[in-house]
PDB file of C-alpha atoms in Angstrom:
ATOM      1  CA  MET T   1      85.448 345.229  33.159  1.00 58.00           C
ATOM      2  CA  GLU T   2      88.842 343.954  34.280  1.00 62.00           C
ATOM      3  CA  ILE T   3      89.924 345.181  37.718  1.00 74.00           C
ATOM      4  CA  LYS T   4      93.675 345.777  37.936  1.00 83.00           C
ATOM      5  CA  SER T   5      95.656 344.509  40.896  1.00 90.00           C
ATOM      6  CA  LYS T   6      98.815 346.300  41.992  1.00 93.00           C
ATOM      7  CA  ASN T   7     102.045 344.281  41.897  1.00 93.00           C
ATOM      8  CA  VAL T   8     103.382 343.182  45.276  1.00 95.00           C
ATOM      9  CA  THR T   9     106.950 343.659  44.007  1.00 96.00           C
ATOM     10  CA  ILE T  10     108.584 345.162  40.932  1.00 96.00           C
ATOM     11  CA  ASN T  11     109.588 342.344  38.598  1.00 96.00           C
ATOM     12  CA  ILE T  12     112.358 342.921  36.054  1.00 96.00           C
ATOM     13  CA  GLY T  13     111.597 341.624  32.564  1.00 97.00           C
ATOM     14  CA  GLU T  14     107.838 341.448  33.087  1.00 97.00           C
ATOM     15  CA  ILE T  15     104.735 343.596  32.749  1.00 96.00           C
ATOM     16  CA  ASN T  16     103.997 345.203  36.132  1.00 97.00           C
ATOM     17  CA  THR T  17     100.828 346.920  37.342  1.00 96.00           C
ATOM     18  CA  LEU T  18     102.056 349.845  39.457  1.00 96.00           C
ATOM     19  CA  GLU T  19     100.588 352.943  41.105  1.00 95.00           C
ATOM     20  CA  VAL T  20     101.464 356.453  39.907  1.00 95.00           C
ATOM     21  CA  MET T  21     102.850 358.066  43.082  1.00 95.00           C
ATOM     22  CA  ARG T  22     104.736 361.261  42.314  1.00 92.00           C
ATOM     23  CA  ASP T  23     105.776 363.600  39.534  1.00 94.00           C
ATOM     24  CA  THR T  24     109.425 364.685  39.111  1.00 93.00           C
ATOM     25  CA  ASP T  25     111.493 366.542  36.536  1.00 94.00           C
ATOM     26  CA  TYR T  26     112.544 363.182  35.090  1.00 93.00           C
ATOM     27  CA  GLY T  27     109.140 361.517  34.942  1.00 94.00           C
ATOM     28  CA  TYR T  28     106.659 359.677  37.166  1.00 96.00           C
ATOM     29  CA  PHE T  29     107.684 357.371  39.984  1.00 96.00           C
ATOM     30  CA  LEU T  30     105.565 354.231  40.139  1.00 96.00           C
ATOM     31  CA  GLU T  31     105.144 352.128  43.275  1.00 95.00           C
ATOM     32  CA  ALA T  32     104.477 348.463  44.071  1.00 96.00           C
ATOM     33  CA  LYS T  33     102.749 347.237  47.251  1.00 95.00           C
ATOM     34  CA  ASP T  34     106.114 346.757  48.981  1.00 95.00           C
ATOM     35  CA  GLU T  35     106.683 350.527  48.453  1.00 94.00           C
ATOM     36  CA  ASN T  36     109.610 350.042  46.088  1.00 95.00           C
ATOM     37  CA  GLU T  37     109.571 352.542  43.223  1.00 96.00           C
ATOM     38  CA  VAL T  38     110.639 352.688  39.589  1.00 97.00           C
ATOM     39  CA  LEU T  39     110.918 355.679  37.240  1.00 96.00           C
ATOM     40  CA  LEU T  40     108.689 356.027  34.179  1.00 96.00           C
ATOM     41  CA  PRO T  41     110.684 358.538  32.052  1.00 95.00           C
ATOM     42  CA  ASN T  42     108.934 361.622  30.680  1.00 94.00           C
ATOM     43  CA  VAL T  43     108.940 360.218  27.127  1.00 93.00           C
ATOM     44  CA  TYR T  44     106.342 357.638  28.245  1.00 94.00           C
ATOM     45  CA  VAL T  45     104.274 359.887  30.512  1.00 93.00           C
ATOM     46  CA  MET T  46     100.741 360.739  29.313  1.00 91.00           C
ATOM     47  CA  GLU T  47      99.340 363.014  32.018  1.00 85.00           C
ATOM     48  CA  ASP T  48      95.702 362.796  30.900  1.00 86.00           C
ATOM     49  CA  GLU T  49      95.767 359.005  31.070  1.00 89.00           C
ATOM     50  CA  MET T  50      97.961 358.669  34.172  1.00 92.00           C
ATOM     51  CA  PRO T  51      96.494 360.692  37.069  1.00 92.00           C
ATOM     52  CA  MET T  52      98.173 360.418  40.461  1.00 93.00           C
ATOM     53  CA  GLY T  53      97.026 357.277  42.261  1.00 93.00           C
ATOM     54  CA  SER T  54      96.038 355.427  39.090  1.00 93.00           C
ATOM     55  CA  LEU T  55      97.285 351.941  38.245  1.00 95.00           C
ATOM     56  CA  ILE T  56      99.136 351.506  34.949  1.00 95.00           C
ATOM     57  CA  ASP T  57     100.768 348.570  33.178  1.00 95.00           C
ATOM     58  CA  VAL T  58     104.462 348.979  32.346  1.00 97.00           C
ATOM     59  CA  PHE T  59     107.364 346.803  31.294  1.00 97.00           C
ATOM     60  CA  VAL T  60     110.357 347.034  33.658  1.00 97.00           C
ATOM     61  CA  TYR T  61     113.969 346.502  32.605  1.00 96.00           C
ATOM     62  CA  THR T  62     117.334 348.076  33.529  1.00 92.00           C
ATOM     63  CA  ASP T  63     118.884 351.154  31.934  1.00 87.00           C
ATOM     64  CA  SER T  64     122.504 351.695  30.844  1.00 83.00           C
ATOM     65  CA  GLU T  65     123.480 352.208  34.503  1.00 85.00           C
ATOM     66  CA  ASP T  66     121.675 349.030  35.592  1.00 86.00           C
ATOM     67  CA  ARG T  67     118.894 350.925  37.341  1.00 89.00           C
ATOM     68  CA  PRO T  68     115.318 349.592  37.001  1.00 93.00           C
ATOM     69  CA  VAL T  69     113.286 351.707  34.567  1.00 96.00           C
ATOM     70  CA  ALA T  70     109.686 351.422  33.370  1.00 96.00           C
ATOM     71  CA  SER T  71     108.332 351.685  29.837  1.00 96.00           C
ATOM     72  CA  THR T  72     104.867 351.675  28.316  1.00 95.00           C
ATOM     73  CA  LYS T  73     106.475 350.262  25.179  1.00 95.00           C
ATOM     74  CA  LEU T  74     106.783 346.467  25.099  1.00 95.00           C
ATOM     75  CA  PRO T  75     109.839 344.536  23.845  1.00 96.00           C
ATOM     76  CA  TYR T  76     109.575 341.851  21.180  1.00 96.00           C
ATOM     77  CA  ALA T  77     109.814 339.237  23.958  1.00 96.00           C
ATOM     78  CA  LYS T  78     109.658 339.261  27.749  1.00 97.00           C
ATOM     79  CA  LEU T  79     111.517 337.275  30.429  1.00 97.00           C
ATOM     80  CA  GLY T  80     111.324 333.553  29.698  1.00 96.00           C
ATOM     81  CA  GLU T  81     110.118 334.101  26.136  1.00 97.00           C
ATOM     82  CA  TYR T  82     111.848 333.590  22.783  1.00 96.00           C
ATOM     83  CA  GLY T  83     112.371 336.027  19.951  1.00 95.00           C
ATOM     84  CA  TYR T  84     114.166 336.403  16.627  1.00 96.00           C
ATOM     85  CA  PHE T  85     116.464 339.383  17.110  1.00 97.00           C
ATOM     86  CA  THR T  86     118.798 341.362  14.840  1.00 98.00           C
ATOM     87  CA  VAL T  87     122.399 341.967  15.973  1.00 98.00           C
ATOM     88  CA  VAL T  88     123.145 345.712  15.977  1.00 98.00           C
ATOM     89  CA  ASP T  89     126.602 345.768  17.607  1.00 97.00           C
ATOM     90  CA  TYR T  90     129.398 343.373  18.474  1.00 95.00           C
ATOM     91  CA  LYS T  91     132.117 343.669  21.114  1.00 94.00           C
ATOM     92  CA  PRO T  92     134.898 341.301  22.275  1.00 93.00           C
ATOM     93  CA  TYR T  93     132.748 340.417  25.304  1.00 94.00           C
ATOM     94  CA  GLY T  94     129.424 339.877  23.514  1.00 96.00           C
ATOM     95  CA  ALA T  95     126.788 341.125  21.111  1.00 97.00           C
ATOM     96  CA  PHE T  96     123.870 343.541  21.337  1.00 97.00           C
ATOM     97  CA  VAL T  97     120.518 342.875  19.672  1.00 98.00           C
ATOM     98  CA  ASN T  98     117.508 345.055  18.949  1.00 98.00           C
ATOM     99  CA  TRP T  99     114.579 343.842  21.053  1.00 97.00           C
ATOM    100  CA  GLY T 100     112.293 346.818  20.547  1.00 95.00           C
ATOM    101  CA  LEU T 101     113.416 349.065  23.428  1.00 94.00           C
ATOM    102  CA  PRO T 102     115.827 352.044  23.521  1.00 89.00           C
ATOM    103  CA  LYS T 103     118.489 350.005  25.321  1.00 92.00           C
ATOM    104  CA  ASP T 104     119.680 347.065  23.211  1.00 95.00           C
ATOM    105  CA  LEU T 105     119.738 343.606  24.790  1.00 96.00           C
ATOM    106  CA  PHE T 106     123.109 342.038  25.652  1.00 96.00           C
ATOM    107  CA  VAL T 107     124.094 338.524  24.534  1.00 97.00           C
ATOM    108  CA  PRO T 108     127.265 337.544  26.465  1.00 97.00           C
ATOM    109  CA  LEU T 109     129.980 335.733  24.535  1.00 96.00           C
ATOM    110  CA  SER T 110     129.446 332.724  26.822  1.00 96.00           C
ATOM    111  CA  GLN T 111     125.813 332.522  25.686  1.00 97.00           C
ATOM    112  CA  GLN T 112     126.580 332.339  21.949  1.00 96.00           C
ATOM    113  CA  LYS T 113     126.865 328.990  20.163  1.00 95.00           C
ATOM    114  CA  GLU T 114     128.421 330.637  17.084  1.00 92.00           C
ATOM    115  CA  HIS T 115     130.052 333.926  16.153  1.00 90.00           C
ATOM    116  CA  PHE T 116     127.323 336.551  15.825  1.00 95.00           C
ATOM    117  CA  THR T 117     127.290 338.797  12.761  1.00 96.00           C
ATOM    118  CA  ILE T 118     125.963 342.376  12.755  1.00 97.00           C
ATOM    119  CA  GLY T 119     122.752 342.560  10.727  1.00 97.00           C
ATOM    120  CA  LYS T 120     121.989 338.845  11.075  1.00 97.00           C
ATOM    121  CA  LYS T 121     119.046 337.481  13.095  1.00 96.00           C
ATOM    122  CA  TYR T 122     119.249 334.842  15.819  1.00 96.00           C
ATOM    123  CA  LEU T 123     116.621 333.033  17.853  1.00 96.00           C
ATOM    124  CA  LEU T 124     117.249 333.783  21.529  1.00 97.00           C
ATOM    125  CA  ARG T 125     115.679 333.379  24.966  1.00 97.00           C
ATOM    126  CA  ILE T 126     115.311 336.289  27.406  1.00 97.00           C
ATOM    127  CA  CYS T 127     116.937 335.490  30.776  1.00 97.00           C
ATOM    128  CA  LEU T 128     117.630 337.247  34.082  1.00 96.00           C
ATOM    129  CA  ASP T 129     120.957 337.260  35.913  1.00 93.00           C
ATOM    130  CA  ASP T 130     119.843 336.724  39.525  1.00 88.00           C
ATOM    131  CA  GLN T 131     123.055 338.210  40.923  1.00 88.00           C
ATOM    132  CA  THR T 132     123.071 341.489  39.001  1.00 87.00           C
ATOM    133  CA  GLY T 133     119.354 341.831  38.177  1.00 89.00           C
ATOM    134  CA  ARG T 134     120.243 342.380  34.511  1.00 92.00           C
ATOM    135  CA  LEU T 135     118.363 340.940  31.586  1.00 96.00           C
ATOM    136  CA  PHE T 136     120.357 339.144  28.905  1.00 97.00           C
ATOM    137  CA  ALA T 137     119.700 336.841  25.961  1.00 97.00           C
ATOM    138  CA  THR T 138     121.043 333.371  25.304  1.00 98.00           C
ATOM    139  CA  GLN T 139     121.357 331.136  22.263  1.00 97.00           C
ATOM    140  CA  LYS T 140     121.975 328.130  24.542  1.00 96.00           C
ATOM    141  CA  ILE T 141     118.367 327.186  25.181  1.00 95.00           C
ATOM    142  CA  GLY T 142     118.512 323.404  25.753  1.00 92.00           C
ATOM    143  CA  LYS T 143     118.587 323.591  29.550  1.00 92.00           C
ATOM    144  CA  TYR T 144     115.406 325.683  29.633  1.00 95.00           C
ATOM    145  CA  PHE T 145     113.129 323.096  28.011  1.00 95.00           C
ATOM    146  CA  ASN T 146     110.439 321.683  30.288  1.00 93.00           C
ATOM    147  CA  ARG T 147     110.479 317.873  30.696  1.00 91.00           C
ATOM    148  CA  GLU T 148     107.222 317.863  32.662  1.00 90.00           C
ATOM    149  CA  MET T 149     104.540 316.990  30.118  1.00 87.00           C
ATOM    150  CA  LYS T 150     101.543 316.818  32.460  1.00 85.00           C
ATOM    151  CA  GLY T 151      98.410 318.328  30.931  1.00 83.00           C
ATOM    152  CA  LEU T 152      99.524 317.864  27.324  1.00 85.00           C
ATOM    153  CA  HIS T 153      97.240 315.803  25.097  1.00 84.00           C
ATOM    154  CA  GLN T 154      96.498 315.245  21.416  1.00 83.00           C
ATOM    155  CA  ASN T 155      95.085 318.369  19.712  1.00 83.00           C
ATOM    156  CA  LYS T 156      96.020 320.659  22.603  1.00 87.00           C
ATOM    157  CA  VAL T 157      96.723 324.040  21.001  1.00 90.00           C
ATOM    158  CA  LEU T 158     100.087 325.682  21.723  1.00 94.00           C
ATOM    159  CA  ASP T 159     101.842 328.810  20.485  1.00 95.00           C
ATOM    160  CA  ALA T 160     105.167 328.065  18.826  1.00 96.00           C
ATOM    161  CA  ILE T 161     108.144 329.876  17.355  1.00 97.00           C
ATOM    162  CA  ILE T 162     110.172 328.231  14.567  1.00 97.00           C
ATOM    163  CA  LEU T 163     113.645 327.414  15.879  1.00 95.00           C
ATOM    164  CA  ALA T 164     115.551 325.671  13.082  1.00 94.00           C
ATOM    165  CA  LYS T 165     115.247 323.793   9.767  1.00 95.00           C
ATOM    166  CA  THR T 166     116.228 320.104   9.751  1.00 95.00           C
ATOM    167  CA  PRO T 167     116.072 317.323   7.132  1.00 95.00           C
ATOM    168  CA  LEU T 168     112.863 316.070   8.816  1.00 94.00           C
ATOM    169  CA  GLY T 169     111.123 319.438   9.099  1.00 95.00           C
ATOM    170  CA  PHE T 170     111.300 322.302  11.580  1.00 97.00           C
ATOM    171  CA  LYS T 171     112.280 322.346  15.233  1.00 96.00           C
ATOM    172  CA  VAL T 172     110.095 324.656  17.322  1.00 96.00           C
ATOM    173  CA  VAL T 173     109.789 326.000  20.845  1.00 96.00           C
ATOM    174  CA  ALA T 174     106.177 325.594  21.971  1.00 96.00           C
ATOM    175  CA  ASP T 175     104.613 327.750  24.702  1.00 96.00           C
ATOM    176  CA  ASN T 176     108.106 329.068  25.541  1.00 96.00           C
ATOM    177  CA  GLN T 177     108.966 325.771  27.275  1.00 96.00           C
ATOM    178  CA  TYR T 178     108.642 322.633  25.129  1.00 96.00           C
ATOM    179  CA  GLU T 179     110.885 321.354  22.336  1.00 96.00           C
ATOM    180  CA  GLY T 180     108.880 320.080  19.375  1.00 96.00           C
ATOM    181  CA  MET T 181     108.989 319.104  15.712  1.00 96.00           C
ATOM    182  CA  LEU T 182     106.849 319.880  12.665  1.00 96.00           C
ATOM    183  CA  PHE T 183     107.357 317.308   9.885  1.00 95.00           C
ATOM    184  CA  ASN T 184     107.863 318.211   6.232  1.00 93.00           C
ATOM    185  CA  ASN T 185     105.131 315.917   4.895  1.00 89.00           C
ATOM    186  CA  GLU T 186     102.509 317.732   6.993  1.00 88.00           C
ATOM    187  CA  ILE T 187     103.527 321.322   6.152  1.00 89.00           C
ATOM    188  CA  PHE T 188     101.496 323.067   3.445  1.00 85.00           C
ATOM    189  CA  GLU T 189     102.804 326.607   3.816  1.00 87.00           C
ATOM    190  CA  THR T 190     106.153 328.404   3.771  1.00 91.00           C
ATOM    191  CA  LEU T 191     107.838 328.504   7.178  1.00 94.00           C
ATOM    192  CA  ARG T 192     110.833 330.578   8.238  1.00 95.00           C
ATOM    193  CA  ILE T 193     112.940 330.685  11.376  1.00 95.00           C
ATOM    194  CA  GLY T 194     111.360 333.145  13.802  1.00 95.00           C
ATOM    195  CA  ASP T 195     107.791 332.641  12.492  1.00 96.00           C
ATOM    196  CA  ARG T 196     105.143 332.278  15.197  1.00 95.00           C
ATOM    197  CA  LYS T 197     102.446 329.667  14.634  1.00 95.00           C
ATOM    198  CA  LYS T 198      99.510 327.985  16.333  1.00 93.00           C
ATOM    199  CA  VAL T 199     100.303 324.268  16.560  1.00 94.00           C
ATOM    200  CA  TYR T 200      98.492 321.120  17.670  1.00 93.00           C
ATOM    201  CA  VAL T 201     100.011 318.356  19.794  1.00 91.00           C
ATOM    202  CA  LYS T 202     100.192 315.072  17.864  1.00 91.00           C
ATOM    203  CA  SER T 203     102.000 313.035  20.487  1.00 91.00           C
ATOM    204  CA  VAL T 204     104.269 313.315  23.525  1.00 90.00           C
ATOM    205  CA  ARG T 205     107.478 311.365  22.978  1.00 90.00           C
ATOM    206  CA  LYS T 206     109.484 309.376  25.519  1.00 89.00           C
ATOM    207  CA  ASP T 207     112.457 311.703  25.010  1.00 91.00           C
ATOM    208  CA  PHE T 208     110.359 314.607  26.385  1.00 92.00           C
ATOM    209  CA  LYS T 209     109.832 316.190  22.987  1.00 93.00           C
ATOM    210  CA  LEU T 210     106.577 316.876  21.150  1.00 96.00           C
ATOM    211  CA  ASP T 211     105.472 315.835  17.690  1.00 95.00           C
ATOM    212  CA  LEU T 212     103.361 318.745  16.462  1.00 96.00           C
ATOM    213  CA  SER T 213     101.144 319.669  13.532  1.00 93.00           C
ATOM    214  CA  LEU T 214      99.906 322.877  11.943  1.00 91.00           C
ATOM    215  CA  GLN T 215      96.520 321.189  11.490  1.00 86.00           C
ATOM    216  CA  PRO T 216      94.305 319.507  14.093  1.00 83.00           C
ATOM    217  CA  ILE T 217      94.714 315.749  14.387  1.00 81.00           C
ATOM    218  CA  GLY T 218      92.004 313.385  13.162  1.00 72.00           C
ATOM    219  CA  LYS T 219      89.662 313.444  10.165  1.00 66.00           C
ATOM    220  CA  LYS T 220      86.784 315.188  11.959  1.00 66.00           C
ATOM    221  CA  ALA T 221      88.982 317.866  13.518  1.00 67.00           C
ATOM    222  CA  LYS T 222      90.835 318.519  10.251  1.00 67.00           C
ATOM    223  CA  ILE T 223      87.596 318.903   8.303  1.00 68.00           C
ATOM    224  CA  GLY T 224      86.183 321.262  10.941  1.00 74.00           C
ATOM    225  CA  GLU T 225      89.181 323.588  10.719  1.00 77.00           C
ATOM    226  CA  ALA T 226      89.395 323.302   6.916  1.00 81.00           C
ATOM    227  CA  GLU T 227      85.692 324.173   6.574  1.00 84.00           C
ATOM    228  CA  GLY T 228      86.268 327.365   8.542  1.00 81.00           C
ATOM    229  CA  ILE T 229      89.190 328.359   6.304  1.00 84.00           C
ATOM    230  CA  ILE T 230      87.256 327.779   3.054  1.00 88.00           C
ATOM    231  CA  ILE T 231      84.107 329.579   4.282  1.00 86.00           C
ATOM    232  CA  GLN T 232      86.163 332.555   5.498  1.00 84.00           C
ATOM    233  CA  LEU T 233      87.994 332.867   2.173  1.00 88.00           C
ATOM    234  CA  LEU T 234      84.685 332.623   0.319  1.00 89.00           C
ATOM    235  CA  LYS T 235      83.302 335.494   2.394  1.00 87.00           C
ATOM    236  CA  GLU T 236      86.421 337.544   1.672  1.00 86.00           C
ATOM    237  CA  GLY T 237      86.047 336.691  -2.034  1.00 86.00           C
ATOM    238  CA  GLU T 238      82.455 337.947  -2.191  1.00 86.00           C
ATOM    239  CA  GLY T 239      81.050 334.422  -2.127  1.00 90.00           C
ATOM    240  CA  THR T 240      83.018 332.746  -4.900  1.00 91.00           C
ATOM    241  CA  LEU T 241      86.488 331.252  -5.450  1.00 92.00           C
ATOM    242  CA  PRO T 242      87.969 329.855  -8.709  1.00 92.00           C
ATOM    243  CA  PHE T 243      88.641 326.352  -7.350  1.00 93.00           C
ATOM    244  CA  THR T 244      87.148 322.857  -7.887  1.00 90.00           C
ATOM    245  CA  TYR T 245      88.052 319.239  -7.148  1.00 91.00           C
ATOM    246  CA  LYS T 246      90.381 319.373 -10.175  1.00 91.00           C
ATOM    247  CA  SER T 247      92.367 322.446  -9.069  1.00 92.00           C
ATOM    248  CA  ASP T 248      96.159 322.251  -8.936  1.00 91.00           C
ATOM    249  CA  ALA T 249      97.554 320.893  -5.644  1.00 90.00           C
ATOM    250  CA  ASP T 250     100.166 323.661  -5.378  1.00 90.00           C
ATOM    251  CA  GLU T 251      97.522 326.371  -5.876  1.00 91.00           C
ATOM    252  CA  ILE T 252      95.348 324.747  -3.198  1.00 90.00           C
ATOM    253  CA  LYS T 253      98.301 324.602  -0.818  1.00 88.00           C
ATOM    254  CA  LYS T 254      99.185 328.248  -1.523  1.00 88.00           C
ATOM    255  CA  THR T 255      95.627 329.564  -1.071  1.00 89.00           C
ATOM    256  CA  PHE T 256      94.145 327.329   1.616  1.00 87.00           C
ATOM    257  CA  GLU T 257      97.292 326.037   3.370  1.00 82.00           C
ATOM    258  CA  MET T 258      96.070 322.435   3.208  1.00 84.00           C
ATOM    259  CA  SER T 259      96.667 319.317   1.132  1.00 86.00           C
ATOM    260  CA  LYS T 260      94.573 318.595  -1.964  1.00 89.00           C
ATOM    261  CA  LYS T 261      93.249 315.446  -0.248  1.00 88.00           C
ATOM    262  CA  ASN T 262      91.986 317.439   2.749  1.00 86.00           C
ATOM    263  CA  PHE T 263      90.619 320.153   0.437  1.00 89.00           C
ATOM    264  CA  LYS T 264      88.555 317.683  -1.628  1.00 90.00           C
ATOM    265  CA  ARG T 265      87.268 315.935   1.486  1.00 87.00           C
ATOM    266  CA  THR T 266      86.229 319.260   2.982  1.00 88.00           C
ATOM    267  CA  LEU T 267      84.449 320.379  -0.206  1.00 91.00           C
ATOM    268  CA  THR T 268      82.391 317.205  -0.099  1.00 90.00           C
ATOM    269  CA  GLU T 269      81.397 317.872   3.523  1.00 86.00           C
ATOM    270  CA  LEU T 270      80.428 321.475   2.697  1.00 89.00           C
ATOM    271  CA  ILE T 271      78.364 320.390  -0.315  1.00 89.00           C
ATOM    272  CA  GLU T 272      76.550 317.713   1.694  1.00 87.00           C
ATOM    273  CA  SER T 273      75.767 320.227   4.449  1.00 86.00           C
ATOM    274  CA  LYS T 274      74.482 322.642   1.748  1.00 88.00           C
ATOM    275  CA  LYS T 275      76.931 325.405   2.647  1.00 89.00           C
ATOM    276  CA  ILE T 276      78.468 325.618  -0.830  1.00 87.00           C
ATOM    277  CA  GLN T 277      77.872 324.464  -4.371  1.00 90.00           C
ATOM    278  CA  LEU T 278      80.363 323.742  -7.147  1.00 90.00           C
ATOM    279  CA  THR T 279      80.097 325.049 -10.704  1.00 89.00           C
ATOM    280  CA  ASP T 280      82.373 323.953 -13.545  1.00 89.00           C
ATOM    281  CA  ASP T 281      85.052 326.423 -12.493  1.00 90.00           C
ATOM    282  CA  SER T 282      84.344 327.736  -8.996  1.00 90.00           C
ATOM    283  CA  ILE T 283      83.080 327.294  -5.434  1.00 91.00           C
ATOM    284  CA  VAL T 284      79.989 329.346  -4.573  1.00 90.00           C
ATOM    285  CA  LEU T 285      78.900 330.156  -1.027  1.00 89.00           C
ATOM    286  CA  LEU T 286      75.203 329.441  -0.351  1.00 85.00           C
TER     287      LEU T 286
END
């Protein structure tokens, strides 16, 4: 069982573990170790699950009057993370986007690379203004990329969000800190800006960018992952799937999210290990 540890300070834009200290007409006041407090409004209070003195996890941001406020509801992205947000309002001084909380997130005019349009989505990073303590979003993300590549190696798994489409493939932000690229000739599924994907490091480039793949690198690693995909789909299909070595490449790509070459190679491995057998028109799980 995980033992919670109370936050030393209240951190804006992050999940905080705070102690329920007192009940007021407006909600519960929660306290960090430094004795600073933040209000959890009544709409989020669940008395049966939040007795006095208990520790609870909350997200802290600032309200319309720039006062810190806690929420048990999480935004689409936290401080230092990226998200694909819809513009809900536009003013001469900036735009407001829906990030999953009652108060929309501000994108200052100075942080926009193009004119924002209401109803359109943009990929943005959540930032904190150190002077005002306010959270804001920026489209100008280049300066936030990490150029320290220590600890990265081939086949290291990272979480990525699709940033942009290019003639070569798709630019991504990996682990909220690295700039990377997925190449068209290695993509066997439909990708869209804002999609979140598990990616594998192919190589670390001299320009401090990453070449990435949606599949593990190397024949053995690829077969291992592909075997898992085929076996899982067979289980979901009650032990049989209408595919063979001769199946259409586009249908294989659509169903298994892999190339026909990798699919055929994996079928051979599964047959030799006696995990499946092939009939004239289907794969059968043994």
